[in-house]
Short mmCIF file of C-alpha atoms in Angstrom, two decimals:
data_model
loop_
_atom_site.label_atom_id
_atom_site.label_comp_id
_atom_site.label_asym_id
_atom_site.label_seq_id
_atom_site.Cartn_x
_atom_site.Cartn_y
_atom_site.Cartn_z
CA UNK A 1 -9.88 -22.36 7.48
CA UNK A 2 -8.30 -18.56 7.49
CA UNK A 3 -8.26 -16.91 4.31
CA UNK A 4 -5.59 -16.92 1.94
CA UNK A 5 -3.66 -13.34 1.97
CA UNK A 6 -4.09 -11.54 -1.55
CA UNK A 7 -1.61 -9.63 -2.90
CA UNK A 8 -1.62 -7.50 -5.64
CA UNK A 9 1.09 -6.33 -8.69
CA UNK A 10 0.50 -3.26 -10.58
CA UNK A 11 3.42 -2.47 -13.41
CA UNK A 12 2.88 -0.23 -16.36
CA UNK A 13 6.22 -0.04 -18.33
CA UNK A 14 6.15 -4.09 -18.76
CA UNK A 15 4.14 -7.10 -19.55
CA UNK A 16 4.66 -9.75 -16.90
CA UNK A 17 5.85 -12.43 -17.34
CA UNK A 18 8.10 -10.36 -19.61
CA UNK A 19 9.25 -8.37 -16.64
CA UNK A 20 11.51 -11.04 -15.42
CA UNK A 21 11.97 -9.84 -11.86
CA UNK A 22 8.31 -9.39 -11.15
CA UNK A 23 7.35 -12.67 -12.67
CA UNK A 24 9.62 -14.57 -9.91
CA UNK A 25 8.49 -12.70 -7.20
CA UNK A 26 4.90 -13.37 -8.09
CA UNK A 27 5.86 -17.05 -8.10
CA UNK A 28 7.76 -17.11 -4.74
CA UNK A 29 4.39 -15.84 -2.96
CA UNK A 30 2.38 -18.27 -4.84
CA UNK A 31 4.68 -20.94 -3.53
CA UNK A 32 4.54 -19.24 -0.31
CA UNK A 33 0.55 -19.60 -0.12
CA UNK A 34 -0.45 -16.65 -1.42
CA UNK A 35 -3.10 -15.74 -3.73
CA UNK A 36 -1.83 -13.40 -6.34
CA UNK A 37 -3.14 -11.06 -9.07
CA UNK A 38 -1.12 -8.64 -11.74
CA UNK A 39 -2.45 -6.07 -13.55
CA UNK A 40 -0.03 -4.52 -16.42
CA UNK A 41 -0.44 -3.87 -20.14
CA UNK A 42 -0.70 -6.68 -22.46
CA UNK A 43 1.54 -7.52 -24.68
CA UNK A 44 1.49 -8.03 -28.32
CA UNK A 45 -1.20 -10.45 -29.29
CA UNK A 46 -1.62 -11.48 -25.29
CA UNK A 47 -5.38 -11.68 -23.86
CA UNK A 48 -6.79 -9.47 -21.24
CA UNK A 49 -7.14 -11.96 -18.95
CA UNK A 50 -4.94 -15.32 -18.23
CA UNK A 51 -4.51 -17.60 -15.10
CA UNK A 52 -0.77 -18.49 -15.55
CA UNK A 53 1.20 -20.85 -13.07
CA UNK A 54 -1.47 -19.68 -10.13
CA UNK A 55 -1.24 -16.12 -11.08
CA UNK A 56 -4.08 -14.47 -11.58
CA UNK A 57 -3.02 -12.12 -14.36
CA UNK A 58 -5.37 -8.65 -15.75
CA UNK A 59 -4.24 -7.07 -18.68
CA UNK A 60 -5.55 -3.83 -20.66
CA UNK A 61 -4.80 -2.35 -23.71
CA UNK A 62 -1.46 -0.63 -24.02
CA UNK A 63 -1.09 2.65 -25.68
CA UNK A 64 1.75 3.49 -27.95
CA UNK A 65 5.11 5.47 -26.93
CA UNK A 66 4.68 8.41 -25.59
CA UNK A 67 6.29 11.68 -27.23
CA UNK A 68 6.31 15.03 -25.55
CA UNK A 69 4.75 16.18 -21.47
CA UNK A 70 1.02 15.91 -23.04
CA UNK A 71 1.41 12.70 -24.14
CA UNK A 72 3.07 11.07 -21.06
CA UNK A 73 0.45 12.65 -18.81
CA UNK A 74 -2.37 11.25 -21.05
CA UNK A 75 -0.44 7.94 -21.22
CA UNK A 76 0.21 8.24 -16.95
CA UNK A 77 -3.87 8.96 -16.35
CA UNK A 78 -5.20 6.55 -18.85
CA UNK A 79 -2.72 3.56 -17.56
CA UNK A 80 -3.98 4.73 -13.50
CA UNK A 81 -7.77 4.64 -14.84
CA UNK A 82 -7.39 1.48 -16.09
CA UNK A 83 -5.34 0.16 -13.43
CA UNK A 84 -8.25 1.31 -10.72
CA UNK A 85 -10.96 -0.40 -12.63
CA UNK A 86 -8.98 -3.38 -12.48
CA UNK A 87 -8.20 -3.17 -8.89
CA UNK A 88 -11.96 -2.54 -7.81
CA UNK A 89 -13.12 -5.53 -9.67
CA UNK A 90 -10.07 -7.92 -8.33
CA UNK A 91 -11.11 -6.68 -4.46
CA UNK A 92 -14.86 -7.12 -5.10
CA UNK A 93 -14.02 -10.52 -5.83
CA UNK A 94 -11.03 -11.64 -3.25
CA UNK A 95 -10.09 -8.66 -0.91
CA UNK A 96 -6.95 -6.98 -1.50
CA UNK A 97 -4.29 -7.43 1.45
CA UNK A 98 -1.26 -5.76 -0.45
CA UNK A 99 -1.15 -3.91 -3.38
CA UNK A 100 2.38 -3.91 -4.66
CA UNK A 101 3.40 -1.23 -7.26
CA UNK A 102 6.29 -1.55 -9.35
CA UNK A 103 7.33 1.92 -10.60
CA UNK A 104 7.65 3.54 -12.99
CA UNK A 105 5.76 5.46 -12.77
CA UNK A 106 5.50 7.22 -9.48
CA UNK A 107 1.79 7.67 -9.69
CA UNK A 108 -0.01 4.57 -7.93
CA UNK A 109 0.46 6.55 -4.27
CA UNK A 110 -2.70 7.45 -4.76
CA UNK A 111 -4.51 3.83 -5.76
CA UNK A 112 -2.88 2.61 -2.68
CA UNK A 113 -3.95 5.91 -0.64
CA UNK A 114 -7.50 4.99 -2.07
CA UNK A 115 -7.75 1.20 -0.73
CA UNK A 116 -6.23 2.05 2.43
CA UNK A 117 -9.48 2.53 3.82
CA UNK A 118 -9.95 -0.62 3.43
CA UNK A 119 -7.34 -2.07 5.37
CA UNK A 120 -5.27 -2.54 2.22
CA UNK A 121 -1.48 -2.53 2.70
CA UNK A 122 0.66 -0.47 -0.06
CA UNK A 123 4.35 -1.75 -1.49
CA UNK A 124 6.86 0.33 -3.34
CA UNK A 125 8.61 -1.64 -5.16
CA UNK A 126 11.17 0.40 -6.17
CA UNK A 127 12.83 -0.23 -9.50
CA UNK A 128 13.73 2.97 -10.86
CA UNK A 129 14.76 6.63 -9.82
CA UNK A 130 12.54 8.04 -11.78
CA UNK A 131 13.95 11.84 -11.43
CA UNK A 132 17.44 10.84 -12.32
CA UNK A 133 15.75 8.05 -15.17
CA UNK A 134 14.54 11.50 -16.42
CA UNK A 135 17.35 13.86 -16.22
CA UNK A 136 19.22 10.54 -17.75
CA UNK A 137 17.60 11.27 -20.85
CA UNK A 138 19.01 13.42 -23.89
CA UNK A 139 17.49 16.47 -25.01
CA UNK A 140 16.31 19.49 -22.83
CA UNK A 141 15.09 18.86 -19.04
CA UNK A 142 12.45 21.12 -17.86
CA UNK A 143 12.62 22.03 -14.01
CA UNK A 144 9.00 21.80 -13.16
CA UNK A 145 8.95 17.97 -14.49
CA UNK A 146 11.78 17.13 -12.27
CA UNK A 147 10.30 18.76 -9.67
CA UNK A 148 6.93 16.75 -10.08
CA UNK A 149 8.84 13.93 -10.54
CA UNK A 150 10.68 14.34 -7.27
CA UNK A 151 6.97 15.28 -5.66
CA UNK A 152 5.57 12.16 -6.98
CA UNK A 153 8.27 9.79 -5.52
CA UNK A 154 8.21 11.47 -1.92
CA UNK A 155 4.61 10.77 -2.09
CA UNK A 156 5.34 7.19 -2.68
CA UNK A 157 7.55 6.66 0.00
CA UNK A 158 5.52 8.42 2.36
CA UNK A 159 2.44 5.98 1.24
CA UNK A 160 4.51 2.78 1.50
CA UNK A 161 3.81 0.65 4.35
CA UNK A 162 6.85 -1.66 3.24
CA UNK A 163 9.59 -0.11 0.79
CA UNK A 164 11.56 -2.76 -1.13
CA UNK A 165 14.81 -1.52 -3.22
CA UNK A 166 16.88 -3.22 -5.91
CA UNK A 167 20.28 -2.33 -4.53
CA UNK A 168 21.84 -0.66 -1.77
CA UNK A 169 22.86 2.33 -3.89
CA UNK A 170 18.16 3.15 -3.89
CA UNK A 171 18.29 2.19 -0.46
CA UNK A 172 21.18 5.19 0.74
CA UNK A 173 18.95 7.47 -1.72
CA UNK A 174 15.42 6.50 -0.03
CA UNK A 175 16.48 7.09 3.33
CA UNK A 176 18.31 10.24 2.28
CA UNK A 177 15.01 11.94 0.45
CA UNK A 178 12.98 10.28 3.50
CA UNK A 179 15.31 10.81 6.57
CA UNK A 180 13.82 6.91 7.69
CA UNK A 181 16.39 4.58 8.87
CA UNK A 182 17.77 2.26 6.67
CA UNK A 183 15.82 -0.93 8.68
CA UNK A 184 12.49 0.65 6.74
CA UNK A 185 13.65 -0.42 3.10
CA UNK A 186 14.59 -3.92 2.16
CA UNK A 187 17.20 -4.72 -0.48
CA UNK A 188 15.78 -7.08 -3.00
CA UNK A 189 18.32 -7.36 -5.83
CA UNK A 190 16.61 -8.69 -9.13
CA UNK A 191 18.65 -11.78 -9.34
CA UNK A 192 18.09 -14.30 -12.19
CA UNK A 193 16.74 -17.79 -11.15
CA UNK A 194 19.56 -20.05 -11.53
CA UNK A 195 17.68 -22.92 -12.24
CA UNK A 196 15.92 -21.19 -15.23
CA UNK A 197 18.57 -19.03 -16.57
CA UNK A 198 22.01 -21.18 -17.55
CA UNK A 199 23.75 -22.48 -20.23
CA UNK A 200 22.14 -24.81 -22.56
CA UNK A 201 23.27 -26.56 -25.76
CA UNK A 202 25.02 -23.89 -28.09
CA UNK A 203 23.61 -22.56 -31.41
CA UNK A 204 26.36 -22.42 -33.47
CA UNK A 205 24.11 -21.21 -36.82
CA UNK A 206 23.36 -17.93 -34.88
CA UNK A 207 27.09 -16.87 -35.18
CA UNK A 208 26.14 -16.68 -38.74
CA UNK A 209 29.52 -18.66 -39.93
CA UNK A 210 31.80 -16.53 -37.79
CA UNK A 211 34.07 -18.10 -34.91
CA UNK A 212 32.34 -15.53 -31.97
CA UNK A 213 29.28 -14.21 -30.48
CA UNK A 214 29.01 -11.03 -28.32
CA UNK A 215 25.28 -10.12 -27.04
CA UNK A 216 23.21 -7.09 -25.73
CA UNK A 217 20.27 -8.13 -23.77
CA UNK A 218 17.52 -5.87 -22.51
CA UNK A 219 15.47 -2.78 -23.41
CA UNK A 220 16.72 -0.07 -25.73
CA UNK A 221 16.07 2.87 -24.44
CA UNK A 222 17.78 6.68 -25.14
CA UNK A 223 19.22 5.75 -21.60
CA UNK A 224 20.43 2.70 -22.15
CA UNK A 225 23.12 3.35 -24.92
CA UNK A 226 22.40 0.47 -26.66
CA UNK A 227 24.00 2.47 -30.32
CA UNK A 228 27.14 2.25 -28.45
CA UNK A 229 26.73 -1.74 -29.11
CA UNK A 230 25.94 -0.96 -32.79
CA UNK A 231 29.23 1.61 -33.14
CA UNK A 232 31.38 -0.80 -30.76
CA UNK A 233 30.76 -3.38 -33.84
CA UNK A 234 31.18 -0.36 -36.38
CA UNK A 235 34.85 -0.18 -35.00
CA UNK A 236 35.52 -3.99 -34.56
CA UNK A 237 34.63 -4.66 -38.10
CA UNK A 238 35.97 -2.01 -40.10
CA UNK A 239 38.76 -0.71 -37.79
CA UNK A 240 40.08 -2.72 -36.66
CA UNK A 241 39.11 -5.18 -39.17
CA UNK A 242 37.56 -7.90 -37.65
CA UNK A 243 35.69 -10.03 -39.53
CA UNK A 244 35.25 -12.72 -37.23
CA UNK A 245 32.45 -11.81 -34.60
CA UNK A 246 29.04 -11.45 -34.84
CA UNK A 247 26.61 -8.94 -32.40
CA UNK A 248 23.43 -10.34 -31.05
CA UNK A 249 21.38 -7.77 -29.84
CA UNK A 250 18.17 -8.79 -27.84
CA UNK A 251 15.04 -7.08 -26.31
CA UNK A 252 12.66 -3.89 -27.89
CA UNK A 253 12.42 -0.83 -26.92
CA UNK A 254 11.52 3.06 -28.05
CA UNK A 255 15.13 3.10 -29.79
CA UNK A 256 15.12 0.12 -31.55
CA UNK A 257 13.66 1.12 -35.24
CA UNK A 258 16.59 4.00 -35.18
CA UNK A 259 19.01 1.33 -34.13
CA UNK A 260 18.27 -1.09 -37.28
CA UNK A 261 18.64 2.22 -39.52
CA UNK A 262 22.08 3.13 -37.79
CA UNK A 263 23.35 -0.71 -38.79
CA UNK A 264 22.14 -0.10 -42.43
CA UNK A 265 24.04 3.31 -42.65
CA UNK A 266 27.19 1.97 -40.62
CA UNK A 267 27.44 -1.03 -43.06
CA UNK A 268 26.65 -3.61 -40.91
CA UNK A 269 23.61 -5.28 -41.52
CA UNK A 270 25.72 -8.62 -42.06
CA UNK A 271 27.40 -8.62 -38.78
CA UNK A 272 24.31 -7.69 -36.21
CA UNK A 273 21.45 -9.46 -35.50
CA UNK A 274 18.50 -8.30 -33.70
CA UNK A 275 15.97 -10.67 -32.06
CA UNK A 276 12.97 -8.28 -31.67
CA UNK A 277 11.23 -9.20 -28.15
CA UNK A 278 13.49 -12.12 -26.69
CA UNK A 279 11.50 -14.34 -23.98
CA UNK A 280 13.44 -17.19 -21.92
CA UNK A 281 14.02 -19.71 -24.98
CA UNK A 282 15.00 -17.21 -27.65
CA UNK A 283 17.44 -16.16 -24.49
CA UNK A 284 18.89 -18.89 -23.52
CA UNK A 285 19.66 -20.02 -27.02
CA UNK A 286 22.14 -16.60 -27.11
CA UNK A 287 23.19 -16.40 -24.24
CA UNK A 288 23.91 -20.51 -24.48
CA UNK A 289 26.23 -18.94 -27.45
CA UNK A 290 27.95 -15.99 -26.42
CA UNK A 291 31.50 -15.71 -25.82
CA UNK A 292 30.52 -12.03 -24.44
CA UNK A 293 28.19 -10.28 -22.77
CA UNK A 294 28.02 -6.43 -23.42
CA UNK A 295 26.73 -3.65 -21.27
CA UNK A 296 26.87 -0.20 -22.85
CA UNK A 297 24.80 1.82 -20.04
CA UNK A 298 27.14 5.01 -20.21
CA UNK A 299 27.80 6.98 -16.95
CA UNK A 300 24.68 8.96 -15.80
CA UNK A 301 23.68 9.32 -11.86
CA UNK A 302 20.98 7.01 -12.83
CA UNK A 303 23.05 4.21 -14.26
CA UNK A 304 25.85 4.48 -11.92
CA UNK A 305 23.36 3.89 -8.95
CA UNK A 306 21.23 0.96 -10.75
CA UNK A 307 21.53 -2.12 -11.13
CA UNK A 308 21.60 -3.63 -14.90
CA UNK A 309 19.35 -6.61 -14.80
CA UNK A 310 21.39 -7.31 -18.18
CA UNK A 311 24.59 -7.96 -16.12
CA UNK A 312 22.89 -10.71 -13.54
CA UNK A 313 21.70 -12.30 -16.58
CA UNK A 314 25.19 -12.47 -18.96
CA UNK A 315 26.82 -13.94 -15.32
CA UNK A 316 23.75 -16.64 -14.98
CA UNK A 317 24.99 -18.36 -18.58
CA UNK A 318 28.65 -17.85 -17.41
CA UNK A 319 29.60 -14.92 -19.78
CA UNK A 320 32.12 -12.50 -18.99
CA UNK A 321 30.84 -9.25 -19.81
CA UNK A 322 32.60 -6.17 -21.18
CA UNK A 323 30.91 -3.14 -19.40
CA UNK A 324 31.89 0.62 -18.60
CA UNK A 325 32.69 1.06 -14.56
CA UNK A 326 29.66 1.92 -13.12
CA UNK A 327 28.87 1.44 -9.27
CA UNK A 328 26.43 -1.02 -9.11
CA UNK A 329 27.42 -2.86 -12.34
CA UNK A 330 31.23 -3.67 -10.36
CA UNK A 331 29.00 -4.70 -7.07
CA UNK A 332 27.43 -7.16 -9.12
CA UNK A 333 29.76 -8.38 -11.78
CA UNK A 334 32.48 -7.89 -9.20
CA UNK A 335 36.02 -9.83 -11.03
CA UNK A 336 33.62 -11.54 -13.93
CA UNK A 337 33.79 -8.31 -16.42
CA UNK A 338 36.73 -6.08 -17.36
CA UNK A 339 35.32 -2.69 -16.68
CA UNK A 340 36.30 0.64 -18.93
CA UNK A 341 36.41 3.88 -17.84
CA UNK A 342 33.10 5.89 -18.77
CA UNK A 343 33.22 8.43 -21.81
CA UNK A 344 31.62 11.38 -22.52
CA UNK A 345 32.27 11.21 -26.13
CA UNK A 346 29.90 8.57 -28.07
CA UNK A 347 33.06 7.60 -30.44
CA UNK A 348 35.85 7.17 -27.92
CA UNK A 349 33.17 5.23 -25.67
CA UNK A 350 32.69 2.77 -28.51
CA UNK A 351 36.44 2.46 -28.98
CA UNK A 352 37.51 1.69 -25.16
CA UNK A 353 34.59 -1.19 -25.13
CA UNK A 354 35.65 -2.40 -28.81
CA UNK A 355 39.31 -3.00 -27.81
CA UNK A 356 38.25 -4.16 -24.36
CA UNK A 357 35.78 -6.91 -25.90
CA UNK A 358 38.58 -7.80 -28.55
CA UNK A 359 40.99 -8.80 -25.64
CA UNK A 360 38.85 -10.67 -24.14
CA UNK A 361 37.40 -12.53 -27.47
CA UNK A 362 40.80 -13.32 -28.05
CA UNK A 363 41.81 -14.87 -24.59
CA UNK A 364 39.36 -17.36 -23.98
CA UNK A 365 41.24 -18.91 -20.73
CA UNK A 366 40.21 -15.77 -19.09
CA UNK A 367 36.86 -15.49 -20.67
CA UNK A 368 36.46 -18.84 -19.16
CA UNK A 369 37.85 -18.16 -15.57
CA UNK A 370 35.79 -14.92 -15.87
CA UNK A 371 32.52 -16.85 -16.42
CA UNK A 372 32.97 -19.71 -13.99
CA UNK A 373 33.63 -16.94 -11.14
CA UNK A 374 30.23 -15.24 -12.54
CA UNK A 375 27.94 -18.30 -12.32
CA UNK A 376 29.57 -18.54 -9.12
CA UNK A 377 28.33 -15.24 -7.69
CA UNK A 378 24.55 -15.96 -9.14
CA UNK A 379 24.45 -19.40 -7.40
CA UNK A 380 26.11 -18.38 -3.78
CA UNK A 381 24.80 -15.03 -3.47
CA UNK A 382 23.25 -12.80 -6.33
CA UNK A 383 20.22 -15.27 -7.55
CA UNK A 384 16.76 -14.97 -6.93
CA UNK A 385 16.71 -17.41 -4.32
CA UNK A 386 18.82 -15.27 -2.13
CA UNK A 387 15.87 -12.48 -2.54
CA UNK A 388 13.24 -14.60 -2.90
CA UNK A 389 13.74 -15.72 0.87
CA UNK A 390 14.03 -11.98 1.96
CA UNK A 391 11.04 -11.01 -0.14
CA UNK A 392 9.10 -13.44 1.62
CA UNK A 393 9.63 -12.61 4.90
CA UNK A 394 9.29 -8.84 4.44
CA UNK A 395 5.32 -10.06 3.62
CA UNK A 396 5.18 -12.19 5.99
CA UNK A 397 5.71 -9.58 8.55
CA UNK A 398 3.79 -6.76 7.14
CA UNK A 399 0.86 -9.41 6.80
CA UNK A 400 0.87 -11.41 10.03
#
């Protein structure tokens, strides 16, 4: 009997299952017959080794936040050591056919350049641009990091035997930095599993006596904007004097100890909830709620060309979602979210998406039009099944 194929996941930036998207593609090559292994940080109080749902899954020690170059290149080298270890032991034990790495960061070229020799396959999986995730950032940019980050990722792509992208928008910018044709990279968008992700019984004690709900779901990140969802409420409540809807915000992140302070100082400690780390059931109780979804990503080159996991997610549980016109949030929200023009300016920002989200709270035929057309899109075209089949088949032929 041939050998089951062996494919492994390296991600640093997430815990899996945590990191939704990675967690369903490990479980469509399981169901596809393949043998699969992760290695990725652990996660609070997680073990450092766990056979989950016939994933084999290796975890080390994660280090905390990074602040300043020294510290992300200490963070980058320690996560790679560990990562190598891991990935030595694992093929010792069941050879490697595919290792799969799931940036950022663009640094596992090199572990895949190492086990090459021995016959290994390398993935990109390609969730980030990391140079424009950088120059996304506030504060100062420094040209020689943006050069090594651009260094780093055309290493990647030259190492990848099989490049995978989340949208089309990373596809156009692979082949541009490349000059490969676009045949080379496969789109597989991070759709939500249908199945898993819809609406359940709502939880009407989490509107905290109030008639609505609007909720923020993901990580909260300088990038991310995610105090525009704190100053959208700011101007709701106490402009224009709404007393009537309460903010879930969801997920962790680097920002989120300086987003509690901001809803002490703004006054609004009564009207925003945050969940902390929110797995599936703390999710779908939410989401089950919602009247809203929100997406606050402001307009950076690196927003407008990704694609907001966030927005797949508010459309799986049928919620319209309020959102500022980004490219690849109207390709996948499409006619289920009324879109605002981007802002510079933090307060005008918060105002367009407060009276935007107002409208909407307020009209809940359209809210509810608005959500059956975006459960619509995730079960015809946009969920994980759709990418699940593609993601298959891309190993399939870079393993026959």
């Amino acid at each position: 009997m041939p050998r089951r194929k062996h494919v492994l996941i390296v991600v640093q930036n997430m815990p899996v299952p945590l990191d939704r998207r990675v967690w369903l593609e490990c479980q469509s090559l399981v169901a596809a017959g393949y043998d699969v292994s992760v290695i990725c940080p652990k996660g609070p109080g997680e073990p450092s080794y766990e056979a989950r749902d016939g994933v084999q899954l290796h975890k080390y020690r994660a280090v905390s936040a990074a602040r300043g170059v020294l510290a992300y290149g200490t963070e980058f080298l320690y996560c790679w050591i560990r990562a190598l270890l891991l990935t030595w032991r694992i093929h010792r034990r069941n050879p490697i056919d595919a290792i799969q790495a799931c940036n950022p960061p663009d640094t596992y070229w090199a572990l895949g350049r190492i086990f090459k020799r021995f016959g290994t396959k390398f993935v990109f999986d390609h969730h980030d641009l990391c140079p424009e995730l950088y120059e996304s950032k506030p504060g100062p940019h420094r040209p020689v990091i943006a050069r090594t980050l651009r260094w780093l990722e055309r290493k990647t792509y030259d190492t990848a035997d099989l490049l995978l992208t989340t949208n089309e928008s990373y596809r156009s910018v692979a082949c541009a930095r490349t000059g490969h044709p676009a045949s080379e990279a496969i789109v597989i968008r991070s759709g939500p599993d249908p199945d898993s992700m819809r609406a359940g019984e709502p939880r009407p004690e989490l509107r905290r006596g109030r008639a609505h709900l609007a909720c923020y779901l993901g990580l909260m990140n300088p990038q991310d904007g995610v105090d525009l969802v704190v100053r959208v409420a700011d101007v709701v409540v106490h402009e224009m004097g709404r007393d009537d809807i309460q903010f879930g915000v969801l997920g962790y992140g680097d920002c989120l100890d300086e987003l509690r302070q901001l809803t002490t100082e703004l006054a609004l400690d009564d009207h925003v909830t945050f969940t902390g780390r929110a797995e599936l059931p703390t999710i779908t109780d939410w989401l089950s709620t919602a009247d809203v979804g929100i997406g606050p990503d402001p307009y950076t080159l690196f927003n407008d060309l990704s694609t907001m996991n966030k927005t797949l997610e508010y459309l799986a549980f049928g919620l319209p979602v309020v959102a500022f016109e980004l490219t690849e949030t109207v390709v996948s929200a499409g006619p289920a979210a009324t879109y605002v023009a981007p802002s510079s300016d933090k307060s005008d920002g918060a105002r367009r998406l407060a009276i935007a989200l107002v409208e909407l709270i307020d009209d809940p035929q359209r809210r509810a039009k608005m959500g059956a057309i975006g459960r619509a899109r995730i079960e015809e075209s946009l969920g994980w099944p759709v990418s699940a089949a593609n993601y298959v088949a891309a190993y399939g032929r870079l393993l026959q």
